[in-house]
Amino acid sequence: MKYTARLPTDRINVSKTDPRKETLVLVVGVGACLVVLLALISFSMDLLMGWVPFSWEIRAFEGWGQEMMTAAGVKQHAVDETLQQLIERLASHWPDVPYRFQTGVTPETLPNAFALPGGAVVVTSGLLDRVESENELAFILGHELGHFRNRDHLRGLGRQVVTALAMTAIGVVAGGGGVTDFMTIAHYVTDRRFSREQEFAADRFGLEIVQREYGHVAGAEDFFKHLADEESVWDSRAASYLSTHPWSEGRMERLRRLAEGNGWSDQGNTRPWGNREAGRENSSPTP
Amino acid sequence: MIELAVNFGIFLLLMMLGYLAGSYLEEAHYRRIRARELEMMSMPAVNFRSPPAGWKIESGVLVTGSVVVSVDYFKRFLAGLRMLVGGRLKSYESLLDRGRREALLRMKEEASAQGCQAIINVRLETSRIAGSANQGTAGVEILAFGTAVKLAEN
């Protein structure tokens, strides 16, 4: 046998392809499809959760609410009774309210309030210390009631679970790594919009409840005024698009327009909360 | 917001690093491969199972050449997208081409070091090196092996 020394043909096993074209086609084509798919999944779960009957939700989560509150360190003290009474008064303005609301206070200096599926509302002790009037607190609680009425927590739960499943499944097929990171970013951007609109809707409901309970909306905006003072203007504007909570001045503006549009007065007496005196620019102290 | 910017920034950084560093390293590797192929041109590596008639073989020894190669972040991302829709994973083709040629070269180099003049019954095997659960495949090991033979003066 005669052997002739020969070099292997270079690159015969490598397709002649322009990496930039391949990248463009894949990223724009498949990448865009992924983004759309994730957004669609989010959207449909959001719709679906809205149709879940209240009774199912209550049956599934009511016990869980109690456990969560114990886990969050909710302690029983004197304020709880007034808080519970307040929320029941506010809920009475919601015709056919399906929930039996449970309230709790968690020892935490940062002011916050949140709703748990099934009818539990938790506020932080920091919030109770900061509110200047019962009306301000009523608006915050009304806002949480709005979340219950719009099934926001349930929607969020459904969305998160199903989107996480979808991303995991896609990630497994796509071999992890870059595609998973890409999807995380895409999901982060698309998911924010829902939450902003949900917050506005809860604001609307809260304001309406305050109007019905007190006959005016004085004091409702105080919480936002406090927040806006603390957030620097630059931070608010920059963070607003992509954050879950729309920036406070924007929310305040929309609420003002809503109140004006409905002819709700922001002048009136506000009731004191806790050991704070009722003294505010828009009201006279209660006798 | 900050979290998003950081995530996106890291992603972009990895992509650029992968693309730039990856392309450079690949080209450098190909250059070395071509140079060594030129050197080892005179050593035949064939996959006949038995030696050709007329060869007077004094001794034979098993020689192997293996290499573990991995892709960069950019190629991995492209391949991931491609895996969703199917088709040729072009970004992995050059990886395997390099790996095969490198493995064959190392086998030839070992044969040469043993003082052999040819290699018969050459085979190639590929196996996957698993990465973390997040990463899937970390790399690929390519093994080339055969029987290197010392020929009598001929």
JSON list of N, CA and C in Angstrom, two decimals, chain A residues 65-87 101-116 119-131 137 141 273-274:
[
{"chain": "A", "resi": 65, "resn": "GLY", "atom": "N", "xyz": [-53.78, 31.18, 56.38]},
{"chain": "A", "resi": 65, "resn": "GLY", "atom": "CA", "xyz": [-53.60, 32.57, 56.79]},
{"chain": "A", "resi": 65, "resn": "GLY", "atom": "C", "xyz": [-53.21, 32.67, 58.27]},
{"chain": "A", "resi": 66, "resn": "GLN", "atom": "N", "xyz": [-53.92, 31.88, 59.10]},
{"chain": "A", "resi": 66, "resn": "GLN", "atom": "CA", "xyz": [-53.61, 31.87, 60.54]},
{"chain": "A", "resi": 66, "resn": "GLN", "atom": "C", "xyz": [-52.19, 31.42, 60.78]},
{"chain": "A", "resi": 67, "resn": "GLU", "atom": "N", "xyz": [-51.77, 30.34, 60.10]},
{"chain": "A", "resi": 67, "resn": "GLU", "atom": "CA", "xyz": [-50.41, 29.82, 60.28]},
{"chain": "A", "resi": 67, "resn": "GLU", "atom": "C", "xyz": [-49.37, 30.83, 59.87]},
{"chain": "A", "resi": 68, "resn": "MET", "atom": "N", "xyz": [-49.62, 31.49, 58.74]},
{"chain": "A", "resi": 68, "resn": "MET", "atom": "CA", "xyz": [-48.65, 32.47, 58.25]},
{"chain": "A", "resi": 68, "resn": "MET", "atom": "C", "xyz": [-48.49, 33.60, 59.25]},
{"chain": "A", "resi": 69, "resn": "MET", "atom": "N", "xyz": [-49.62, 34.00, 59.85]},
{"chain": "A", "resi": 69, "resn": "MET", "atom": "CA", "xyz": [-49.54, 35.11, 60.79]},
{"chain": "A", "resi": 69, "resn": "MET", "atom": "C", "xyz": [-48.74, 34.71, 62.02]},
{"chain": "A", "resi": 70, "resn": "THR", "atom": "N", "xyz": [-48.96, 33.50, 62.51]},
{"chain": "A", "resi": 70, "resn": "THR", "atom": "CA", "xyz": [-48.17, 33.04, 63.66]},
{"chain": "A", "resi": 70, "resn": "THR", "atom": "C", "xyz": [-46.70, 33.01, 63.29]},
{"chain": "A", "resi": 71, "resn": "ALA", "atom": "N", "xyz": [-46.42, 32.52, 62.09]},
{"chain": "A", "resi": 71, "resn": "ALA", "atom": "CA", "xyz": [-45.03, 32.44, 61.64]},
{"chain": "A", "resi": 71, "resn": "ALA", "atom": "C", "xyz": [-44.40, 33.82, 61.53]},
{"chain": "A", "resi": 72, "resn": "ALA", "atom": "N", "xyz": [-45.20, 34.82, 61.14]},
{"chain": "A", "resi": 72, "resn": "ALA", "atom": "CA", "xyz": [-44.68, 36.18, 60.98]},
{"chain": "A", "resi": 72, "resn": "ALA", "atom": "C", "xyz": [-44.53, 36.88, 62.32]},
{"chain": "A", "resi": 73, "resn": "GLY", "atom": "N", "xyz": [-44.82, 36.19, 63.38]},
{"chain": "A", "resi": 73, "resn": "GLY", "atom": "CA", "xyz": [-44.61, 36.78, 64.70]},
{"chain": "A", "resi": 73, "resn": "GLY", "atom": "C", "xyz": [-45.70, 37.75, 65.09]},
{"chain": "A", "resi": 74, "resn": "VAL", "atom": "N", "xyz": [-46.88, 37.53, 64.52]},
{"chain": "A", "resi": 74, "resn": "VAL", "atom": "CA", "xyz": [-47.99, 38.42, 64.87]},
{"chain": "A", "resi": 74, "resn": "VAL", "atom": "C", "xyz": [-48.34, 38.22, 66.35]},
{"chain": "A", "resi": 75, "resn": "LYS", "atom": "N", "xyz": [-48.28, 39.31, 67.10]},
{"chain": "A", "resi": 75, "resn": "LYS", "atom": "CA", "xyz": [-48.57, 39.15, 68.53]},
{"chain": "A", "resi": 75, "resn": "LYS", "atom": "C", "xyz": [-49.89, 39.83, 68.86]},
{"chain": "A", "resi": 76, "resn": "GLN", "atom": "N", "xyz": [-50.51, 39.31, 69.88]},
{"chain": "A", "resi": 76, "resn": "GLN", "atom": "CA", "xyz": [-51.79, 39.86, 70.28]},
{"chain": "A", "resi": 76, "resn": "GLN", "atom": "C", "xyz": [-51.53, 41.02, 71.23]},
{"chain": "A", "resi": 77, "resn": "HIS", "atom": "N", "xyz": [-51.97, 42.19, 70.86]},
{"chain": "A", "resi": 77, "resn": "HIS", "atom": "CA", "xyz": [-51.98, 43.25, 71.87]},
{"chain": "A", "resi": 77, "resn": "HIS", "atom": "C", "xyz": [-53.16, 44.17, 71.62]},
{"chain": "A", "resi": 78, "resn": "ALA", "atom": "N", "xyz": [-53.32, 45.15, 72.49]},
{"chain": "A", "resi": 78, "resn": "ALA", "atom": "CA", "xyz": [-54.56, 45.93, 72.57]},
{"chain": "A", "resi": 78, "resn": "ALA", "atom": "C", "xyz": [-55.01, 46.49, 71.23]},
{"chain": "A", "resi": 79, "resn": "VAL", "atom": "N", "xyz": [-54.07, 46.90, 70.39]},
{"chain": "A", "resi": 79, "resn": "VAL", "atom": "CA", "xyz": [-54.45, 47.56, 69.15]},
{"chain": "A", "resi": 79, "resn": "VAL", "atom": "C", "xyz": [-55.23, 46.62, 68.23]},
{"chain": "A", "resi": 80, "resn": "ASP", "atom": "N", "xyz": [-54.96, 45.35, 68.32]},
{"chain": "A", "resi": 80, "resn": "ASP", "atom": "CA", "xyz": [-55.59, 44.40, 67.40]},
{"chain": "A", "resi": 80, "resn": "ASP", "atom": "C", "xyz": [-57.09, 44.53, 67.37]},
{"chain": "A", "resi": 81, "resn": "GLU", "atom": "N", "xyz": [-57.73, 44.71, 68.53]},
{"chain": "A", "resi": 81, "resn": "GLU", "atom": "CA", "xyz": [-59.19, 44.79, 68.54]},
{"chain": "A", "resi": 81, "resn": "GLU", "atom": "C", "xyz": [-59.69, 45.93, 67.70]},
{"chain": "A", "resi": 82, "resn": "THR", "atom": "N", "xyz": [-59.11, 47.13, 67.87]},
{"chain": "A", "resi": 82, "resn": "THR", "atom": "CA", "xyz": [-59.57, 48.29, 67.09]},
{"chain": "A", "resi": 82, "resn": "THR", "atom": "C", "xyz": [-59.30, 48.08, 65.62]},
{"chain": "A", "resi": 83, "resn": "LEU", "atom": "N", "xyz": [-58.17, 47.45, 65.33]},
{"chain": "A", "resi": 83, "resn": "LEU", "atom": "CA", "xyz": [-57.84, 47.16, 63.93]},
{"chain": "A", "resi": 83, "resn": "LEU", "atom": "C", "xyz": [-58.88, 46.24, 63.32]},
{"chain": "A", "resi": 84, "resn": "GLN", "atom": "N", "xyz": [-59.24, 45.19, 64.08]},
{"chain": "A", "resi": 84, "resn": "GLN", "atom": "CA", "xyz": [-60.22, 44.23, 63.59]},
{"chain": "A", "resi": 84, "resn": "GLN", "atom": "C", "xyz": [-61.56, 44.93, 63.38]},
{"chain": "A", "resi": 85, "resn": "GLN", "atom": "N", "xyz": [-61.94, 45.79, 64.34]},
{"chain": "A", "resi": 85, "resn": "GLN", "atom": "CA", "xyz": [-63.22, 46.49, 64.20]},
{"chain": "A", "resi": 85, "resn": "GLN", "atom": "C", "xyz": [-63.21, 47.40, 62.99]},
{"chain": "A", "resi": 86, "resn": "LEU", "atom": "N", "xyz": [-62.08, 48.07, 62.79]},
{"chain": "A", "resi": 86, "resn": "LEU", "atom": "CA", "xyz": [-61.96, 49.00, 61.66]},
{"chain": "A", "resi": 86, "resn": "LEU", "atom": "C", "xyz": [-62.14, 48.26, 60.34]},
{"chain": "A", "resi": 87, "resn": "ILE", "atom": "N", "xyz": [-61.46, 47.14, 60.23]},
{"chain": "A", "resi": 87, "resn": "ILE", "atom": "CA", "xyz": [-61.55, 46.44, 58.96]},
{"chain": "A", "resi": 87, "resn": "ILE", "atom": "C", "xyz": [-62.95, 45.88, 58.73]},
{"chain": "A", "resi": 101, "resn": "PHE", "atom": "N", "xyz": [-62.60, 38.55, 57.51]},
{"chain": "A", "resi": 101, "resn": "PHE", "atom": "CA", "xyz": [-61.23, 39.03, 57.56]},
{"chain": "A", "resi": 101, "resn": "PHE", "atom": "C", "xyz": [-60.59, 38.80, 58.92]},
{"chain": "A", "resi": 102, "resn": "GLN", "atom": "N", "xyz": [-59.33, 38.40, 58.89]},
{"chain": "A", "resi": 102, "resn": "GLN", "atom": "CA", "xyz": [-58.54, 38.28, 60.12]},
{"chain": "A", "resi": 102, "resn": "GLN", "atom": "C", "xyz": [-57.44, 39.31, 60.03]},
{"chain": "A", "resi": 103, "resn": "THR", "atom": "N", "xyz": [-57.19, 40.02, 61.12]},
{"chain": "A", "resi": 103, "resn": "THR", "atom": "CA", "xyz": [-56.10, 41.01, 61.10]},
{"chain": "A", "resi": 103, "resn": "THR", "atom": "C", "xyz": [-55.02, 40.58, 62.07]},
{"chain": "A", "resi": 104, "resn": "GLY", "atom": "N", "xyz": [-53.85, 41.12, 61.84]},
{"chain": "A", "resi": 104, "resn": "GLY", "atom": "CA", "xyz": [-52.74, 40.84, 62.74]},
{"chain": "A", "resi": 104, "resn": "GLY", "atom": "C", "xyz": [-51.72, 41.94, 62.64]},
{"chain": "A", "resi": 105, "resn": "VAL", "atom": "N", "xyz": [-50.92, 42.09, 63.69]},
{"chain": "A", "resi": 105, "resn": "VAL", "atom": "CA", "xyz": [-49.85, 43.09, 63.70]},
{"chain": "A", "resi": 105, "resn": "VAL", "atom": "C", "xyz": [-48.54, 42.36, 63.86]},
{"chain": "A", "resi": 106, "resn": "THR", "atom": "N", "xyz": [-47.58, 42.64, 63.00]},
{"chain": "A", "resi": 106, "resn": "THR", "atom": "CA", "xyz": [-46.28, 41.99, 63.14]},
{"chain": "A", "resi": 106, "resn": "THR", "atom": "C", "xyz": [-45.24, 43.01, 63.61]},
{"chain": "A", "resi": 107, "resn": "PRO", "atom": "N", "xyz": [-44.41, 42.63, 64.56]},
{"chain": "A", "resi": 107, "resn": "PRO", "atom": "CA", "xyz": [-43.46, 43.59, 65.11]},
{"chain": "A", "resi": 107, "resn": "PRO", "atom": "C", "xyz": [-42.33, 43.87, 64.12]},
{"chain": "A", "resi": 108, "resn": "GLU", "atom": "N", "xyz": [-42.43, 44.98, 63.42]},
{"chain": "A", "resi": 108, "resn": "GLU", "atom": "CA", "xyz": [-41.48, 45.30, 62.35]},
{"chain": "A", "resi": 108, "resn": "GLU", "atom": "C", "xyz": [-41.50, 46.80, 62.19]},
{"chain": "A", "resi": 109, "resn": "THR", "atom": "N", "xyz": [-40.33, 47.43, 62.19]},
{"chain": "A", "resi": 109, "resn": "THR", "atom": "CA", "xyz": [-40.32, 48.90, 62.22]},
{"chain": "A", "resi": 109, "resn": "THR", "atom": "C", "xyz": [-40.66, 49.52, 60.86]},
{"chain": "A", "resi": 110, "resn": "LEU", "atom": "N", "xyz": [-40.41, 48.82, 59.77]},
{"chain": "A", "resi": 110, "resn": "LEU", "atom": "CA", "xyz": [-40.74, 49.38, 58.46]},
{"chain": "A", "resi": 110, "resn": "LEU", "atom": "C", "xyz": [-42.24, 49.33, 58.26]},
{"chain": "A", "resi": 111, "resn": "PRO", "atom": "N", "xyz": [-42.83, 50.47, 57.86]},
{"chain": "A", "resi": 111, "resn": "PRO", "atom": "CA", "xyz": [-44.29, 50.45, 57.67]},
{"chain": "A", "resi": 111, "resn": "PRO", "atom": "C", "xyz": [-44.66, 49.63, 56.45]},
{"chain": "A", "resi": 112, "resn": "ASN", "atom": "N", "xyz": [-45.57, 48.69, 56.64]},
{"chain": "A", "resi": 112, "resn": "ASN", "atom": "CA", "xyz": [-46.02, 47.87, 55.52]},
{"chain": "A", "resi": 112, "resn": "ASN", "atom": "C", "xyz": [-47.35, 47.21, 55.88]},
{"chain": "A", "resi": 113, "resn": "ALA", "atom": "N", "xyz": [-48.08, 46.85, 54.85]},
{"chain": "A", "resi": 113, "resn": "ALA", "atom": "CA", "xyz": [-49.33, 46.12, 55.05]},
{"chain": "A", "resi": 113, "resn": "ALA", "atom": "C", "xyz": [-49.48, 45.15, 53.90]},
{"chain": "A", "resi": 114, "resn": "PHE", "atom": "N", "xyz": [-49.90, 43.92, 54.20]},
{"chain": "A", "resi": 114, "resn": "PHE", "atom": "CA", "xyz": [-50.10, 43.01, 53.08]},
{"chain": "A", "resi": 114, "resn": "PHE", "atom": "C", "xyz": [-51.24, 42.04, 53.33]},
{"chain": "A", "resi": 115, "resn": "ALA", "atom": "N", "xyz": [-51.74, 41.56, 52.18]},
{"chain": "A", "resi": 115, "resn": "ALA", "atom": "CA", "xyz": [-52.89, 40.68, 52.18]},
{"chain": "A", "resi": 115, "resn": "ALA", "atom": "C", "xyz": [-52.45, 39.27, 51.85]},
{"chain": "A", "resi": 116, "resn": "LEU", "atom": "N", "xyz": [-53.00, 38.28, 52.58]},
{"chain": "A", "resi": 116, "resn": "LEU", "atom": "CA", "xyz": [-52.69, 36.88, 52.30]},
{"chain": "A", "resi": 116, "resn": "LEU", "atom": "C", "xyz": [-53.94, 36.21, 51.75]},
{"chain": "A", "resi": 119, "resn": "GLY", "atom": "N", "xyz": [-58.08, 35.83, 53.24]},
{"chain": "A", "resi": 119, "resn": "GLY", "atom": "CA", "xyz": [-58.71, 36.87, 54.04]},
{"chain": "A", "resi": 119, "resn": "GLY", "atom": "C", "xyz": [-57.90, 37.36, 55.23]},
{"chain": "A", "resi": 120, "resn": "ALA", "atom": "N", "xyz": [-56.60, 37.14, 55.23]},
{"chain": "A", "resi": 120, "resn": "ALA", "atom": "CA", "xyz": [-55.79, 37.65, 56.34]},
{"chain": "A", "resi": 120, "resn": "ALA", "atom": "C", "xyz": [-55.10, 38.93, 55.90]},
{"chain": "A", "resi": 121, "resn": "VAL", "atom": "N", "xyz": [-55.15, 39.94, 56.77]},
{"chain": "A", "resi": 121, "resn": "VAL", "atom": "CA", "xyz": [-54.47, 41.21, 56.51]},
{"chain": "A", "resi": 121, "resn": "VAL", "atom": "C", "xyz": [-53.48, 41.45, 57.63]},
{"chain": "A", "resi": 122, "resn": "VAL", "atom": "N", "xyz": [-52.22, 41.64, 57.28]},
{"chain": "A", "resi": 122, "resn": "VAL", "atom": "CA", "xyz": [-51.19, 41.86, 58.30]},
{"chain": "A", "resi": 122, "resn": "VAL", "atom": "C", "xyz": [-50.62, 43.25, 58.11]},
{"chain": "A", "resi": 123, "resn": "VAL", "atom": "N", "xyz": [-50.50, 44.00, 59.22]},
{"chain": "A", "resi": 123, "resn": "VAL", "atom": "CA", "xyz": [-49.83, 45.30, 59.16]},
{"chain": "A", "resi": 123, "resn": "VAL", "atom": "C", "xyz": [-48.64, 45.25, 60.11]},
{"chain": "A", "resi": 124, "resn": "THR", "atom": "N", "xyz": [-47.66, 46.07, 59.83]},
{"chain": "A", "resi": 124, "resn": "THR", "atom": "CA", "xyz": [-46.50, 46.10, 60.72]},
{"chain": "A", "resi": 124, "resn": "THR", "atom": "C", "xyz": [-46.73, 47.12, 61.82]},
{"chain": "A", "resi": 125, "resn": "SER", "atom": "N", "xyz": [-46.06, 46.91, 62.94]},
{"chain": "A", "resi": 125, "resn": "SER", "atom": "CA", "xyz": [-46.20, 47.86, 64.05]},
{"chain": "A", "resi": 125, "resn": "SER", "atom": "C", "xyz": [-45.65, 49.21, 63.62]},
{"chain": "A", "resi": 126, "resn": "GLY", "atom": "N", "xyz": [-44.65, 49.19, 62.70]},
{"chain": "A", "resi": 126, "resn": "GLY", "atom": "CA", "xyz": [-44.11, 50.44, 62.18]},
{"chain": "A", "resi": 126, "resn": "GLY", "atom": "C", "xyz": [-45.17, 51.27, 61.47]},
{"chain": "A", "resi": 127, "resn": "LEU", "atom": "N", "xyz": [-46.06, 50.59, 60.77]},
{"chain": "A", "resi": 127, "resn": "LEU", "atom": "CA", "xyz": [-47.13, 51.31, 60.08]},
{"chain": "A", "resi": 127, "resn": "LEU", "atom": "C", "xyz": [-48.06, 51.96, 61.09]},
{"chain": "A", "resi": 128, "resn": "LEU", "atom": "N", "xyz": [-48.46, 51.18, 62.10]},
{"chain": "A", "resi": 128, "resn": "LEU", "atom": "CA", "xyz": [-49.40, 51.70, 63.09]},
{"chain": "A", "resi": 128, "resn": "LEU", "atom": "C", "xyz": [-48.83, 52.89, 63.84]},
{"chain": "A", "resi": 129, "resn": "ASP", "atom": "N", "xyz": [-47.50, 52.89, 63.99]},
{"chain": "A", "resi": 129, "resn": "ASP", "atom": "CA", "xyz": [-46.88, 54.03, 64.68]},
{"chain": "A", "resi": 129, "resn": "ASP", "atom": "C", "xyz": [-46.85, 55.26, 63.80]},
{"chain": "A", "resi": 130, "resn": "ARG", "atom": "N", "xyz": [-46.82, 55.05, 62.48]},
{"chain": "A", "resi": 130, "resn": "ARG", "atom": "CA", "xyz": [-46.64, 56.18, 61.57]},
{"chain": "A", "resi": 130, "resn": "ARG", "atom": "C", "xyz": [-47.92, 56.84, 61.12]},
{"chain": "A", "resi": 131, "resn": "VAL", "atom": "N", "xyz": [-49.03, 56.11, 61.14]},
{"chain": "A", "resi": 131, "resn": "VAL", "atom": "CA", "xyz": [-50.25, 56.73, 60.60]},
{"chain": "A", "resi": 131, "resn": "VAL", "atom": "C", "xyz": [-50.68, 57.88, 61.50]},
{"chain": "A", "resi": 137, "resn": "LEU", "atom": "N", "xyz": [-55.15, 55.12, 57.92]},
{"chain": "A", "resi": 137, "resn": "LEU", "atom": "CA", "xyz": [-55.10, 53.67, 58.08]},
{"chain": "A", "resi": 137, "resn": "LEU", "atom": "C", "xyz": [-56.23, 53.01, 57.31]},
{"chain": "A", "resi": 141, "resn": "LEU", "atom": "N", "xyz": [-55.99, 49.99, 54.63]},
{"chain": "A", "resi": 141, "resn": "LEU", "atom": "CA", "xyz": [-56.74, 48.73, 54.74]},
{"chain": "A", "resi": 141, "resn": "LEU", "atom": "C", "xyz": [-57.67, 48.55, 53.56]},
{"chain": "A", "resi": 273, "resn": "TRP", "atom": "N", "xyz": [-55.86, 58.11, 65.58]},
{"chain": "A", "resi": 273, "resn": "TRP", "atom": "CA", "xyz": [-55.56, 56.69, 65.71]},
{"chain": "A", "resi": 273, "resn": "TRP", "atom": "C", "xyz": [-54.57, 56.52, 66.85]},
{"chain": "A", "resi": 274, "resn": "GLY", "atom": "N", "xyz": [-54.84, 55.57, 67.69]},
{"chain": "A", "resi": 274, "resn": "GLY", "atom": "CA", "xyz": [-53.90, 55.25, 68.77]},
{"chain": "A", "resi": 274, "resn": "GLY", "atom": "C", "xyz": [-53.78, 56.44, 69.71]}
]
